Structures are given as C-alpha cells and as structure tokens.
mmCIF file of C-alpha atoms and ligand atoms in Angstrom:
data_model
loop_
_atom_site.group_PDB
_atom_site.id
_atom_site.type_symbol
_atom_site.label_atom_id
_atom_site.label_comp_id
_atom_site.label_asym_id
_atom_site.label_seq_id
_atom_site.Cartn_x
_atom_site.Cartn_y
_atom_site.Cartn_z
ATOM 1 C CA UNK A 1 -24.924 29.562 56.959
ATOM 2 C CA UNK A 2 -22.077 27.461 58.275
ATOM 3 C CA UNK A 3 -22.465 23.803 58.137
ATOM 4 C CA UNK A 4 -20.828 20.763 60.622
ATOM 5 C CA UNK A 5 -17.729 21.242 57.862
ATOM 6 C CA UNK A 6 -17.897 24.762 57.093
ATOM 7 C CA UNK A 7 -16.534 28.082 58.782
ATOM 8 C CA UNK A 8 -17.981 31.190 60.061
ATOM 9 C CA UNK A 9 -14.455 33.057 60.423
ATOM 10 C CA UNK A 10 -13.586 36.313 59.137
ATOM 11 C CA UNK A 11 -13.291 36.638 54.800
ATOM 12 C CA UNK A 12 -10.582 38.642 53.920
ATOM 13 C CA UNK A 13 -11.120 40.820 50.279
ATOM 14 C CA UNK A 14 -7.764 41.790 49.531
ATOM 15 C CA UNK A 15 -8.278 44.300 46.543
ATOM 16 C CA UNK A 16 -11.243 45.733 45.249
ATOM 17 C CA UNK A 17 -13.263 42.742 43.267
ATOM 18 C CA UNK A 18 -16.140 42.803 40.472
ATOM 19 C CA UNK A 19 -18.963 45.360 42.237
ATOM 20 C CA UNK A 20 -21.477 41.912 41.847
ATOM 21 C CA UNK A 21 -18.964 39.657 43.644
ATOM 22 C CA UNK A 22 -18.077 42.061 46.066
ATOM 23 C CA UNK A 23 -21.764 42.430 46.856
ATOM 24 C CA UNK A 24 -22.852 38.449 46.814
ATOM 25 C CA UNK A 25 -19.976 38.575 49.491
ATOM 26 C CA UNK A 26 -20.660 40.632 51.661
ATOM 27 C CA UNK A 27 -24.365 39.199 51.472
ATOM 28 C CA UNK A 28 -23.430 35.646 52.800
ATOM 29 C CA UNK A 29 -20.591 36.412 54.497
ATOM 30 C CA UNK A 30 -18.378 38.462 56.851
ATOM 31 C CA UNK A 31 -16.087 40.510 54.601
ATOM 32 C CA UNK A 32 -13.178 42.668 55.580
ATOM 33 C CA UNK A 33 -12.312 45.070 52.725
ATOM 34 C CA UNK A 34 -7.913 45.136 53.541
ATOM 35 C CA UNK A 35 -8.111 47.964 50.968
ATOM 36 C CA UNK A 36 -10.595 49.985 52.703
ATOM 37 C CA UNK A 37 -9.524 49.907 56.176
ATOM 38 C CA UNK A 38 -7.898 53.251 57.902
ATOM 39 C CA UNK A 39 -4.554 51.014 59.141
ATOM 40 C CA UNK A 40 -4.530 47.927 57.278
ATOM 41 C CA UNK A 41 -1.325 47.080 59.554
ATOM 42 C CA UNK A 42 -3.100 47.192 62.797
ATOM 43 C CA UNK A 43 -5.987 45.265 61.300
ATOM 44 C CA UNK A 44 -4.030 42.584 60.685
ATOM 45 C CA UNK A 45 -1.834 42.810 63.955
ATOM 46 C CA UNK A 46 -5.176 43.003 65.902
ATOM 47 C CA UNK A 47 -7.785 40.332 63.904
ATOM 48 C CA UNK A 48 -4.952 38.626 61.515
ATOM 49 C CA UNK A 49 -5.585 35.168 63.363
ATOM 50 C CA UNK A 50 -9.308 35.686 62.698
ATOM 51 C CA UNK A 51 -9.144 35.505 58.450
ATOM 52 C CA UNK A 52 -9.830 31.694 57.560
ATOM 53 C CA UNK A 53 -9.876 32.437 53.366
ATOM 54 C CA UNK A 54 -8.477 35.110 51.434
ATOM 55 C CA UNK A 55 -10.486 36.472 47.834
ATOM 56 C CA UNK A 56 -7.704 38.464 46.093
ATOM 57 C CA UNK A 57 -7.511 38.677 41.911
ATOM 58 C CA UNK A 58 -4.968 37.118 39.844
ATOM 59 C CA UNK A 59 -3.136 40.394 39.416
ATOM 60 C CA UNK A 60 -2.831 40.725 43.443
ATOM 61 C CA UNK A 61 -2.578 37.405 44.640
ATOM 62 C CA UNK A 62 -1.583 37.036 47.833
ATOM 63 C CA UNK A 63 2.123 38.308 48.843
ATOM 64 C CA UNK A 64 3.991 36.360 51.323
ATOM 65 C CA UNK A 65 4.242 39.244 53.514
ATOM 66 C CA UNK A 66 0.256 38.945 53.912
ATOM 67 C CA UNK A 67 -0.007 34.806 54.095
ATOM 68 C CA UNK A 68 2.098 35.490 56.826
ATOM 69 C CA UNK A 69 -0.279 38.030 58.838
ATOM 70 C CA UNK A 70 -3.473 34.904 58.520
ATOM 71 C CA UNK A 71 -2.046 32.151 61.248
ATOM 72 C CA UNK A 72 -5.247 30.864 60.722
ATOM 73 C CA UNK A 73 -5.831 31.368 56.427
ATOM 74 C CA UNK A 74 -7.373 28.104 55.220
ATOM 75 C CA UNK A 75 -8.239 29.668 51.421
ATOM 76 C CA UNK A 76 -6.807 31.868 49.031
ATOM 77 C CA UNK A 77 -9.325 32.050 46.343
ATOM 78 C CA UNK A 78 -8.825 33.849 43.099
ATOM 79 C CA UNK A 79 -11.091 36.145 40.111
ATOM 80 C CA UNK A 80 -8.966 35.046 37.460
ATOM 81 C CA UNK A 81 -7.331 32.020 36.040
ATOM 82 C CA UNK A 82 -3.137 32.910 36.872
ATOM 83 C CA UNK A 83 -2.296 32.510 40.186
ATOM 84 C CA UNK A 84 1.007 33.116 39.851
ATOM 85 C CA UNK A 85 1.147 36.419 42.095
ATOM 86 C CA UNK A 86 0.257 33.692 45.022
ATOM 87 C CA UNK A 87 3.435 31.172 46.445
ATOM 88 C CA UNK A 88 0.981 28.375 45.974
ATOM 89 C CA UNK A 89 3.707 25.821 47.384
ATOM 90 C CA UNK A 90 4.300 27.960 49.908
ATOM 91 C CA UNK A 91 0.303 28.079 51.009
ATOM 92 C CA UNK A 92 0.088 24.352 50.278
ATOM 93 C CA UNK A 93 2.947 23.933 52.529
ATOM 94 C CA UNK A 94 0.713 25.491 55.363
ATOM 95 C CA UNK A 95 -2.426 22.936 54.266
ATOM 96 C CA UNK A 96 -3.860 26.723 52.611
ATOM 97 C CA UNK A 97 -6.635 25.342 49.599
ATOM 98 C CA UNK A 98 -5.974 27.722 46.556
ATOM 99 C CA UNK A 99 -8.898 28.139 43.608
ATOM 100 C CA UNK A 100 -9.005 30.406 40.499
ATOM 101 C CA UNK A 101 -11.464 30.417 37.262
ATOM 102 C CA UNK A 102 -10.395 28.417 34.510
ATOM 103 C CA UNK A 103 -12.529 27.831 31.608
ATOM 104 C CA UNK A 104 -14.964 30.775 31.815
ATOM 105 C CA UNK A 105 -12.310 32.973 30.635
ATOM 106 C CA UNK A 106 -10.951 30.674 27.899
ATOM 107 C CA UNK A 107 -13.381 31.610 24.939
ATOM 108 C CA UNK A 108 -12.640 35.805 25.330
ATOM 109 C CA UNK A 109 -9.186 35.178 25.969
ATOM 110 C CA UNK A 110 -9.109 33.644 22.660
ATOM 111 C CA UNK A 111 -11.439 35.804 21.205
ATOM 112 C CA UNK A 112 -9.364 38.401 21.646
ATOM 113 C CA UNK A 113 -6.155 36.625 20.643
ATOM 114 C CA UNK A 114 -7.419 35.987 17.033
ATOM 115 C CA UNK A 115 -8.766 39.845 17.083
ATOM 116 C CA UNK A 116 -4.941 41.130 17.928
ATOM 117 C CA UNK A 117 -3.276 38.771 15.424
ATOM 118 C CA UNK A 118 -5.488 40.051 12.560
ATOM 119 C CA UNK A 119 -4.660 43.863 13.778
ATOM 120 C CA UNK A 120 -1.134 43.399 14.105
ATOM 121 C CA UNK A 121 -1.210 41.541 11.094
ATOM 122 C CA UNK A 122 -3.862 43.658 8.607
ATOM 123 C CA UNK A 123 -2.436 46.897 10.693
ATOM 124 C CA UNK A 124 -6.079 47.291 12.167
ATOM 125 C CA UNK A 125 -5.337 50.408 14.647
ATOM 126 C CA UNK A 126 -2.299 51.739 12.275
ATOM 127 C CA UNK A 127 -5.209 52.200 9.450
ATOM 128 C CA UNK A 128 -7.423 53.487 12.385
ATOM 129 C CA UNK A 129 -5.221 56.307 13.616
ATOM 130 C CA UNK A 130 -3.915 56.891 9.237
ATOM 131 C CA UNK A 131 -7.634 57.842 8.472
ATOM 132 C CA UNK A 132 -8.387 59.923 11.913
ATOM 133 C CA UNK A 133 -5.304 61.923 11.437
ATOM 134 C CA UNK A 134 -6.526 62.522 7.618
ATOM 135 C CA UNK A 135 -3.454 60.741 5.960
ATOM 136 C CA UNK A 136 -5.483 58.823 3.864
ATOM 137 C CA UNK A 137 -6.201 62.590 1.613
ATOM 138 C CA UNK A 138 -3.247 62.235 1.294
ATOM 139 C CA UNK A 139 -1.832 58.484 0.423
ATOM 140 C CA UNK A 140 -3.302 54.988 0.384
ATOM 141 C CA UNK A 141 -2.176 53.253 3.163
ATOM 142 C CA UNK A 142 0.869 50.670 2.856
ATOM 143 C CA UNK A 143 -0.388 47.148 2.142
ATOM 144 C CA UNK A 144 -0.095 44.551 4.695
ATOM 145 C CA UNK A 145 0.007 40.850 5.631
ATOM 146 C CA UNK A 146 -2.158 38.414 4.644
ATOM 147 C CA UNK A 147 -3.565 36.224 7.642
ATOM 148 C CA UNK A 148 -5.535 32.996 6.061
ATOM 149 C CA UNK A 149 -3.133 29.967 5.252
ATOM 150 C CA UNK A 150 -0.491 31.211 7.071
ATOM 151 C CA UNK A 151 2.194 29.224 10.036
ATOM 152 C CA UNK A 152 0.815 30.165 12.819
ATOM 153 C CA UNK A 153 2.248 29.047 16.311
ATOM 154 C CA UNK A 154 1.224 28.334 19.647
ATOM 155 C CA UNK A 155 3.408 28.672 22.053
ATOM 156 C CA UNK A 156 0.838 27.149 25.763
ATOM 157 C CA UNK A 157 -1.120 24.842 24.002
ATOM 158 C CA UNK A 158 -3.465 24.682 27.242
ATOM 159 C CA UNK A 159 -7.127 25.727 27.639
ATOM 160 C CA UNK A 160 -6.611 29.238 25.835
ATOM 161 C CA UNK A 161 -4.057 27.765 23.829
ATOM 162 C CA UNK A 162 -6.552 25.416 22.147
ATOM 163 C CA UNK A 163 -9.402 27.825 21.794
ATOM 164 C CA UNK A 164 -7.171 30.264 20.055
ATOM 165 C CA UNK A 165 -5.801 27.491 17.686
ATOM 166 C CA UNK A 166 -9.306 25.840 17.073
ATOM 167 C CA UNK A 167 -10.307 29.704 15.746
ATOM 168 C CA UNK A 168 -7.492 29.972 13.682
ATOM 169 C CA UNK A 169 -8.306 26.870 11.868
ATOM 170 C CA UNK A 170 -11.170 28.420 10.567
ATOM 171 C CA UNK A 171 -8.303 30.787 8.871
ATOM 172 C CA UNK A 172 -6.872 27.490 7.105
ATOM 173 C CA UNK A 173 -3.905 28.215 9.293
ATOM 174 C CA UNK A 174 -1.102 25.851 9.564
ATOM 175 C CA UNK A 175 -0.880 25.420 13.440
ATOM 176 C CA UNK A 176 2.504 24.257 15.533
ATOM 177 C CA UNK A 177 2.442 24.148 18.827
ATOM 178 C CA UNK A 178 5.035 24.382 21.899
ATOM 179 C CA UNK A 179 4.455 23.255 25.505
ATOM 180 C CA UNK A 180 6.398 20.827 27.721
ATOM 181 C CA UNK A 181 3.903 18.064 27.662
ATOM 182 C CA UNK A 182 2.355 16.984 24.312
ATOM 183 C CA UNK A 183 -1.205 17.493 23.427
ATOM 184 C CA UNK A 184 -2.714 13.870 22.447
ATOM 185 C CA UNK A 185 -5.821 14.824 20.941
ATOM 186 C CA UNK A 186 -5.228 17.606 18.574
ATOM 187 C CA UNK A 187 -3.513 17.301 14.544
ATOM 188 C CA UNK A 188 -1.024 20.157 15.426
ATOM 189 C CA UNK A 189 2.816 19.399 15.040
ATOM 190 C CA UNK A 190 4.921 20.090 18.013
ATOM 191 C CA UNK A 191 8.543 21.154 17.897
ATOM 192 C CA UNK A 192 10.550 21.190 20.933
ATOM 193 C CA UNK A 193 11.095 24.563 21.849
ATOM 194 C CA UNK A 194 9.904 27.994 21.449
ATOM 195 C CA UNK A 195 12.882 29.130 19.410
ATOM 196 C CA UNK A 196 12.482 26.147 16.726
ATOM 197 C CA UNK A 197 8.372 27.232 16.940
ATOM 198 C CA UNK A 198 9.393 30.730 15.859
ATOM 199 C CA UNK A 199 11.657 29.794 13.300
ATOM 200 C CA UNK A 200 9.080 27.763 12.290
ATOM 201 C CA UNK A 201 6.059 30.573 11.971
ATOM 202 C CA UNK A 202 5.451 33.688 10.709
ATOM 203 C CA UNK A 203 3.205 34.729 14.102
ATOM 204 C CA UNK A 204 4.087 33.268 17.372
ATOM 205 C CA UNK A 205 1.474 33.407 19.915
ATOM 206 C CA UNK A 206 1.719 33.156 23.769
ATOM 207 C CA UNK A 207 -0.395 31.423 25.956
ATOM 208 C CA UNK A 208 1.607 29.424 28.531
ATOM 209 C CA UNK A 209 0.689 30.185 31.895
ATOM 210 C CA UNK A 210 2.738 33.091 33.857
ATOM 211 C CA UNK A 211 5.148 33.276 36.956
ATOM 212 C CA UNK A 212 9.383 31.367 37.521
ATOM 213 C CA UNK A 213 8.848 28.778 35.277
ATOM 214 C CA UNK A 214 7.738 30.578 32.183
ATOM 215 C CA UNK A 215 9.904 34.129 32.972
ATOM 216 C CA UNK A 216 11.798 35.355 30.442
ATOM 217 C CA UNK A 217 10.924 32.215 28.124
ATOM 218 C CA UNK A 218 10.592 34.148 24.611
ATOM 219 C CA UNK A 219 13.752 35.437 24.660
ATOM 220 C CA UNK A 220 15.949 37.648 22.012
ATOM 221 C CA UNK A 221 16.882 34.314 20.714
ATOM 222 C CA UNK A 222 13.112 33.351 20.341
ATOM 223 C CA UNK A 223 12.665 36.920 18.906
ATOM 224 C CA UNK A 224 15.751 36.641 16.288
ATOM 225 C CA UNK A 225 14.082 33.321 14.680
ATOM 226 C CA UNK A 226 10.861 35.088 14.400
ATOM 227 C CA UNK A 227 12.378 37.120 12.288
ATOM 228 C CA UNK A 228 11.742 40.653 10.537
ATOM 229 C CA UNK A 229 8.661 39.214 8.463
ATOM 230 C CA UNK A 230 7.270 37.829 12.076
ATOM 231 C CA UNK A 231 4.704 38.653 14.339
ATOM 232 C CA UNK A 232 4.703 38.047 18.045
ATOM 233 C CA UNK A 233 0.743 38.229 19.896
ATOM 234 C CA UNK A 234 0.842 38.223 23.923
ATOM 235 C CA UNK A 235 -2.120 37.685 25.691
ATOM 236 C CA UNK A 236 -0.196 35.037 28.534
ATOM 237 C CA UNK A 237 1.365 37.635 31.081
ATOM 238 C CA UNK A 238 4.273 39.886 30.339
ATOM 239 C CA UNK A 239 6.566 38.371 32.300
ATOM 240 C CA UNK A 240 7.256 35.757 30.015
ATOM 241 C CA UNK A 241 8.692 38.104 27.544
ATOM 242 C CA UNK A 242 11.896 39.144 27.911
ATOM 243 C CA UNK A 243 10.148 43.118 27.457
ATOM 244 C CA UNK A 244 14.080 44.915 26.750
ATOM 245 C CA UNK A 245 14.788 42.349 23.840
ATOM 246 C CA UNK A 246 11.481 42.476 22.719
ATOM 247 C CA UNK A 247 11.297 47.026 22.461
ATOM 248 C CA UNK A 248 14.949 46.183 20.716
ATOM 249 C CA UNK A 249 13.250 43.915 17.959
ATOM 250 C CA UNK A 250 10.630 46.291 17.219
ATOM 251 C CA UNK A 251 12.694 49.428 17.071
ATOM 252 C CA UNK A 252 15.750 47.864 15.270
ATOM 253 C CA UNK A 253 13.477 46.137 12.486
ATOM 254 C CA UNK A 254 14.066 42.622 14.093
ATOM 255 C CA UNK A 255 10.028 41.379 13.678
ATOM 256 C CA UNK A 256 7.196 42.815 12.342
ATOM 257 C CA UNK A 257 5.412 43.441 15.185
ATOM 258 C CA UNK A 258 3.412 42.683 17.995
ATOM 259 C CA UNK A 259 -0.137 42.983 19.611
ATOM 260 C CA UNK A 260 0.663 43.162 23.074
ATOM 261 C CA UNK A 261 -2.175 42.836 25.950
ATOM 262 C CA UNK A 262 0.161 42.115 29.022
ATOM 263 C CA UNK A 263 3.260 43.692 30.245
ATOM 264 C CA UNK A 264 6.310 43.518 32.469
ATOM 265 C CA UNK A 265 4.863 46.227 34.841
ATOM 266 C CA UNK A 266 1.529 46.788 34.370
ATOM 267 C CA UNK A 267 -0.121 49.592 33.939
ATOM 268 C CA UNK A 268 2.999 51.177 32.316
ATOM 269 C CA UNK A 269 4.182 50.396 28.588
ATOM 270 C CA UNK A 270 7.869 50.662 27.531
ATOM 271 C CA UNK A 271 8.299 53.863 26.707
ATOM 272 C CA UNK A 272 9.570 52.880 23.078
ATOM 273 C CA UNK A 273 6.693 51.096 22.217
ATOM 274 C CA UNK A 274 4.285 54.100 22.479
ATOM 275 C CA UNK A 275 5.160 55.836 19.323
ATOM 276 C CA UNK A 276 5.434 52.663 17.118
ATOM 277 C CA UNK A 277 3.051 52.200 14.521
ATOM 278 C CA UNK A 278 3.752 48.449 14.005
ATOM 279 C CA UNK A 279 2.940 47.544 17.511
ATOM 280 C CA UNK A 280 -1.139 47.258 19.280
ATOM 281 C CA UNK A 281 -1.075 48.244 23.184
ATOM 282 C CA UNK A 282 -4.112 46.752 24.958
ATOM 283 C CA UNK A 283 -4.716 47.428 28.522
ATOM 284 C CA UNK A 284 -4.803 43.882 29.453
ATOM 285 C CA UNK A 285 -8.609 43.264 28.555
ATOM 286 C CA UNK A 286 -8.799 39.408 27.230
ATOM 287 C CA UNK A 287 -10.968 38.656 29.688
ATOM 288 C CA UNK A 288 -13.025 42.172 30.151
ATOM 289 C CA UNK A 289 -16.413 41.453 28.922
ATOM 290 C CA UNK A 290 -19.669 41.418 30.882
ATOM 291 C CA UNK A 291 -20.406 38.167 30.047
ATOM 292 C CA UNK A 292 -17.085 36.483 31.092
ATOM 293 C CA UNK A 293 -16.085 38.835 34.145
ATOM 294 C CA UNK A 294 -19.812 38.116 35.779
ATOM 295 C CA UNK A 295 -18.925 34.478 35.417
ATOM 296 C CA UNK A 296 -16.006 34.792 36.763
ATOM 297 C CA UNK A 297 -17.171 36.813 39.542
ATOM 298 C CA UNK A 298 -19.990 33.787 40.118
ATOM 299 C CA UNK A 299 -17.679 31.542 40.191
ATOM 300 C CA UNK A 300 -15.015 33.005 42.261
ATOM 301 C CA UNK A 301 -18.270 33.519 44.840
ATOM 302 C CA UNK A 302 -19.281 29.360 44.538
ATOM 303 C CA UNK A 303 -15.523 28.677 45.254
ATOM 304 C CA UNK A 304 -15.479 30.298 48.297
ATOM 305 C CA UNK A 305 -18.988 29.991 49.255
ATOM 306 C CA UNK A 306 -18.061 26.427 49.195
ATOM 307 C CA UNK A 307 -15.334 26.005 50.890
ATOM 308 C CA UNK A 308 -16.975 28.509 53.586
ATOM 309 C CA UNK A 309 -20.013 26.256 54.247
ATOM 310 C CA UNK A 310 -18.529 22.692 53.092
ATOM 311 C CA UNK A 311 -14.503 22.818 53.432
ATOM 312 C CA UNK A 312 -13.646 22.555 49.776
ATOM 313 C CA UNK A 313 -12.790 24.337 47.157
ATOM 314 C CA UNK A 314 -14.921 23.660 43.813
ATOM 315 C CA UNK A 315 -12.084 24.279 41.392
ATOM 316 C CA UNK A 316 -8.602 23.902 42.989
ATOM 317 C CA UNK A 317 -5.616 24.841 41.257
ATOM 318 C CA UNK A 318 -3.821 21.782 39.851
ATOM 319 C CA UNK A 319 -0.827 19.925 41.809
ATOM 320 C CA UNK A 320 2.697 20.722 40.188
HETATM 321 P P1 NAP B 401 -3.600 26.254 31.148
HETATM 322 O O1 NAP B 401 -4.734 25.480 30.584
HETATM 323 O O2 NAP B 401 -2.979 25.810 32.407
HETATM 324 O O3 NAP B 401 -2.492 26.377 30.005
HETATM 325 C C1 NAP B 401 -1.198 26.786 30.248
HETATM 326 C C2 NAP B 401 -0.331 26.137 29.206
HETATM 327 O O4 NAP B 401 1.001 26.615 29.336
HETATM 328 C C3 NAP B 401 -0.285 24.620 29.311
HETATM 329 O O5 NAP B 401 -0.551 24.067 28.054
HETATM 330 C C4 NAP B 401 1.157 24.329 29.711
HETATM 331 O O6 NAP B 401 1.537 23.101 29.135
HETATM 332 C C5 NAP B 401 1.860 25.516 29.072
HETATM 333 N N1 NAP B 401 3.184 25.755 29.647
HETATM 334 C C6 NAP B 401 3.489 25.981 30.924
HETATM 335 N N2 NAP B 401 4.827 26.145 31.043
HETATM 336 C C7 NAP B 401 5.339 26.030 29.784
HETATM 337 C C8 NAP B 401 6.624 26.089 29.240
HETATM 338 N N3 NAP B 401 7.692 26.294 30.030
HETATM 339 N N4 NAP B 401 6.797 25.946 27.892
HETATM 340 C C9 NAP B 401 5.740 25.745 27.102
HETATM 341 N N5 NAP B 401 4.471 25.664 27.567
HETATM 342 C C10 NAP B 401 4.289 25.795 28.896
HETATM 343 O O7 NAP B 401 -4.043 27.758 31.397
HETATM 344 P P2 NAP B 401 -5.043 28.648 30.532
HETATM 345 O O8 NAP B 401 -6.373 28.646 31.160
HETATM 346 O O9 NAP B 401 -4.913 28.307 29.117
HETATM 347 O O10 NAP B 401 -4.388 30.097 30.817
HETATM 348 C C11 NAP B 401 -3.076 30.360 30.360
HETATM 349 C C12 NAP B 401 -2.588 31.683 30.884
HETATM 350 O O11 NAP B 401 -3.213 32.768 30.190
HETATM 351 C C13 NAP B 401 -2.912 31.995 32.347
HETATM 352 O O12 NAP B 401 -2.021 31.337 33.225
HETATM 353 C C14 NAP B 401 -2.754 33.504 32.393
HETATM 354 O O13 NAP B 401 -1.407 33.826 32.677
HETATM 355 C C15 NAP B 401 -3.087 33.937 30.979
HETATM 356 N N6 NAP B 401 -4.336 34.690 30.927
HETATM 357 C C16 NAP B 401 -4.300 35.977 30.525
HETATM 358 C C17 NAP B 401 -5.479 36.698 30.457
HETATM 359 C C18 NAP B 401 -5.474 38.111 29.988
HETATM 360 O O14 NAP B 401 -6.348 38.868 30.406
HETATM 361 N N7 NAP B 401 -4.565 38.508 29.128
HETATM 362 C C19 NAP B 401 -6.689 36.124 30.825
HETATM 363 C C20 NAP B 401 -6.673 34.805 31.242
HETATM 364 C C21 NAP B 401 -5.489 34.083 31.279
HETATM 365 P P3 NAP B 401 2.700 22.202 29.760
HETATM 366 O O15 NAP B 401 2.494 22.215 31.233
HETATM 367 O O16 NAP B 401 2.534 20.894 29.101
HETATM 368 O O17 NAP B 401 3.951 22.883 29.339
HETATM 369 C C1 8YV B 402 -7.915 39.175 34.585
HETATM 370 C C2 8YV B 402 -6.233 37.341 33.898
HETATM 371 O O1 8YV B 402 -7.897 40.379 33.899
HETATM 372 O O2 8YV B 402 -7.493 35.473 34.540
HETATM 373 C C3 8YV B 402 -6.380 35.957 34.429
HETATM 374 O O3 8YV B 402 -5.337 35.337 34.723
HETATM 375 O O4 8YV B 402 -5.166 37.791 33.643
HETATM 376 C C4 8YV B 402 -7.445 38.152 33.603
HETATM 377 O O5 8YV B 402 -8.565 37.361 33.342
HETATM 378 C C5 8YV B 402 -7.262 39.470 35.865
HETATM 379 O O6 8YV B 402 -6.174 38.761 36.177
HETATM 380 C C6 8YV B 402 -8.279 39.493 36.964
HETATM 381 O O7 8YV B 402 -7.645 39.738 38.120
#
C-alpha cells in the first residue's frame, strides 16, 4: 500500500465514523479506534508518536489537548464540511494537512433549509402535532405565512448559501445576501451587515461557516430588526447565535419564529424552546441522508487514503 511518498504509520479514528468508512478503513489501513480502547491515556502516552493522520468528524475535531499527544500527526482529516472544532492554525503551524467534505453536503444542507423555512413559516409540525392531539375537532387551525414572493435573506452566501438561495428562487423570493466578501456572479443585493439584512427580510437564514469569527454574530440586535413578523432558519452551527437572546425573542413575542437544526450545546435544546409551538427543533440532520453521508464517508476515505499513499490531501481546507 504505501508508496515512495506515502506512509504506513499508525491512523488514528478519533470518534466513531459512518459504519462504511469505518470499514473501508480499517480495510486499507492500520486503524486505532481512540474511542474503543480500555485507557485511551496510556495509548497515547505509549504509541502517541506512532499516529501520522487523525480521521475525527466535524462535531469532534481534534482538541488541542489530543494534537498535542501525535508528535508525529501529519493529517487531521474530517466527515463533514466545519472544521471549526479543529485549531487549524494551530495544526498548520506544526506543517499538520487538514481536509473536510465540501460540496457533497451542499445540496441536503439546502434541501433541508428550504424544508424548515416553509415549516416555520406554513407552521408544518405545529399543524402536525394540532391534528395528532385531535384539536382540529375542535377548531381550524390559525392561518399562517405565506412563503412565495417574500424577502428572504441569506446571511453565508457560500456553497450552502447559494444552493439554498438558488431553491428559493424558484419561490419568486426576493433574495439579499450578507457575507464579508461579495458574491460576483449572482443578481442578489448585498447589505453590509446582518442587522441591516434582517431589517431588511421577513426570514433570515444562516449559513456562514461556524467557530471565533462567526460566534455570537446574530445577535439580540440582529434579532430586534427581524422583528415580531420575522423568521430566523439555522442550519450553520449554533454557535453563531447568540442562543439566550434568541429563547428571549421567541418567548417575549420578539420574531415569529425559528426552525432551528443546530445548537449552542448539542444534543440539549434550551429548555424554553421545548414547549413553543412557533419554533421546529431538528436534531442537527441537514446532512443525514444515505445518499450524502455515504459520499461523505467516500470521500473522507479518498482524502486520507491519499494523503496515506501519496502525501496530499485531495480537498484541503482553504488558507485564511
Ligand atoms: P462555505 O462555502 O465556506 O461558506 C461559508 C460562508 O460563510 C462564506 O460565504 C463566507 O463568506 C461566509 N462567512 C464567513 N464568515 C462570515 C461573517 N463573519 N459574516 C458573513 N458571512 C460570513 O461553507 P459551506 O460549505 O457553505 O458550509 C457553511 C457551514 O454550514 C459550515 O461551515 C457548517 O458550519 C454548516 N453546515 C451545517 C450542516 C448541518 O448539518 N446543519 C451541514 C453542513 C454544513 P465570506 O468569507 O465572504 O464572509
Ligand atoms: C455533520 C455538519 O452532521 O458537515 C458539517 O459541518 O455539520 C454535518 O454535515 C457532522 O458535522 C458530521 O460530523
């Protein structure tokens, strides 16, 4: 297996990984499991210096704590497009290659994105749980809000970003757009910053891309433009919510609601947000079809059967 460029060192799998990918692994390569060991700790004290690339998913990443335990780590190589759980400046700084998936994830991402604004929106899973709890012998249920032709904005206007948007034209939306570098090739007006795009729209979407830069970035000032007739759809990583504002604006009346598929601290919801009618709670699933997760599983696999056998990485992630 190893070529004149390639490695036959030890391939750390730091969490359990797609049952396909964990087996086309272990097939061509030698695979610890960290997650299955007895003593992790003593692993890694006794074979550390043995682990030349990491696969770990975009939830895990790979903590500091760990980069440190691989002297000789040469990969970190991701199932999932974030890679914001990994110090990727940090691993750069010790000449560590870092891949995840982009693009195989974009189209269910989106998918899904256009699926949560129309529930939030049309009160999908409200009218689901009014009929199963046999309201409806009772009442019709309480109109809602139209979707088609309305200001719809985009707050990431990067891969996922554009799928969702492209979708939405189909809707005879009026699409705005936010991000810190303008988009050349696409009709959609910018504004300058995520409060003026949700003054601007009556349902802000979020697609930017997680971790410091984007924390906290729709703020209760970003909320308060929105406004009581808005709609806010997540599907980015909950992190760049500011979650405390956010439970406050759907409790006090502040927007409409939400369709939430990331959070703060996954896999536990604000407590607040449980009982609300106006708000959809997804288990973060964009991506959590067969079709996409195999791909990304296969392509997780050809990143670091590559760099195991020629030294590179087939989709790095980009410089900052
Ligand atoms: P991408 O192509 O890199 O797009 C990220 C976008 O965010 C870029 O357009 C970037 O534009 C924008 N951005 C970054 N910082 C910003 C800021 N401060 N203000 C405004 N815009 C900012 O990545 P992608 O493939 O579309 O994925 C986007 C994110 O979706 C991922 O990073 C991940 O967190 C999330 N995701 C979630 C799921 C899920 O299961 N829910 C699945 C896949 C991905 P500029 O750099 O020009 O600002
Ligand atoms: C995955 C994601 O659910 O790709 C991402 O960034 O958030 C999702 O596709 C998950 O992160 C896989 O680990």
């Amino acid at each position: 297996m190893p070529s004149s460029t390639g490695t036959d060192g030890t391939v750390l799998q730091v969490c359990p990984l797609l049952p396909t990918l964990e087996t086309a692994l272990a097939e061509h390569h030698r695979v610890v499991r960290l997650a299955e060991l007895p003593d992790p700790d003593a692993y890694l004290r006794d074979h550390g210096d043995e682990v030349v690339a990491a696969v770990t998913s975009a939830r895990i990443g790979v903590s500091n704590e760990l980069m440190d335990a691989l002297p000789g780590l040469r990969a970190i190589v991701h199932f999932g497009v974030g890679y914001e759980t990994t110090d990727v400046a940090r691993a750069r700084a010790r000449g560590i290659d870092v891949s995840n998936t982009p693009d195989v994830l974009t189209d269910c991402v989106a998918d899904l994105a256009v699926g949560a604004l129309i529930d939030v929106m049309r009160r999908l899973s409200a009218a689901d749980r009014f009929v199963r709890r046999g309201a409806w012998l009772q009442d019709a249920f309480p109109l809602a809000a139209k979707v088609s032709g309305k200001r719809v904005g985009i707050l990431g206007l990067g891969r996922i970003g554009r799928a969702i948007a492209r979708r939405l034209e189909g809707f005879d939306v009026e699409l705005l757009y936010c991000s810190r570098t303008p988009v050349e090739d696409v009709s959609y007006r910018r504004v300058s910053s995520p409060t003026e795009l949700a003054a601007e729209c009556d349902a802000l979407v979020v697609a930017v891309s997680g971790g410091g830069a984007t924390q906290g970035l729709v703020s209760a000032s970003v909320l308060d433009a929105l406004g009581p007739q808005g709609c806010l759809v997540n599907v980015s990583r909950g992190s760049v919510i500011d979650e405390p504002a956010l439970v406050n604006a759907l409790t006090g009346g502040g927007i409409a609601g939400a369709a939430l598929d990331v959070f703060a601290d996954e896999p536990r919801v604000p407590k607040d947000l449980l009982d609300l009618d106006t708000v959809v709670l997804l288990p973060h699933i964009a991506s959590a079809t067969h079709e996409t997760r195999e791909a990304m599983g296969e392509l997780t696999f050809r990143n670091l059967h590559r760099f195991m056998t020629e030294g590179s990485l087939l989709t790095p992630v980009p410089e900052h």
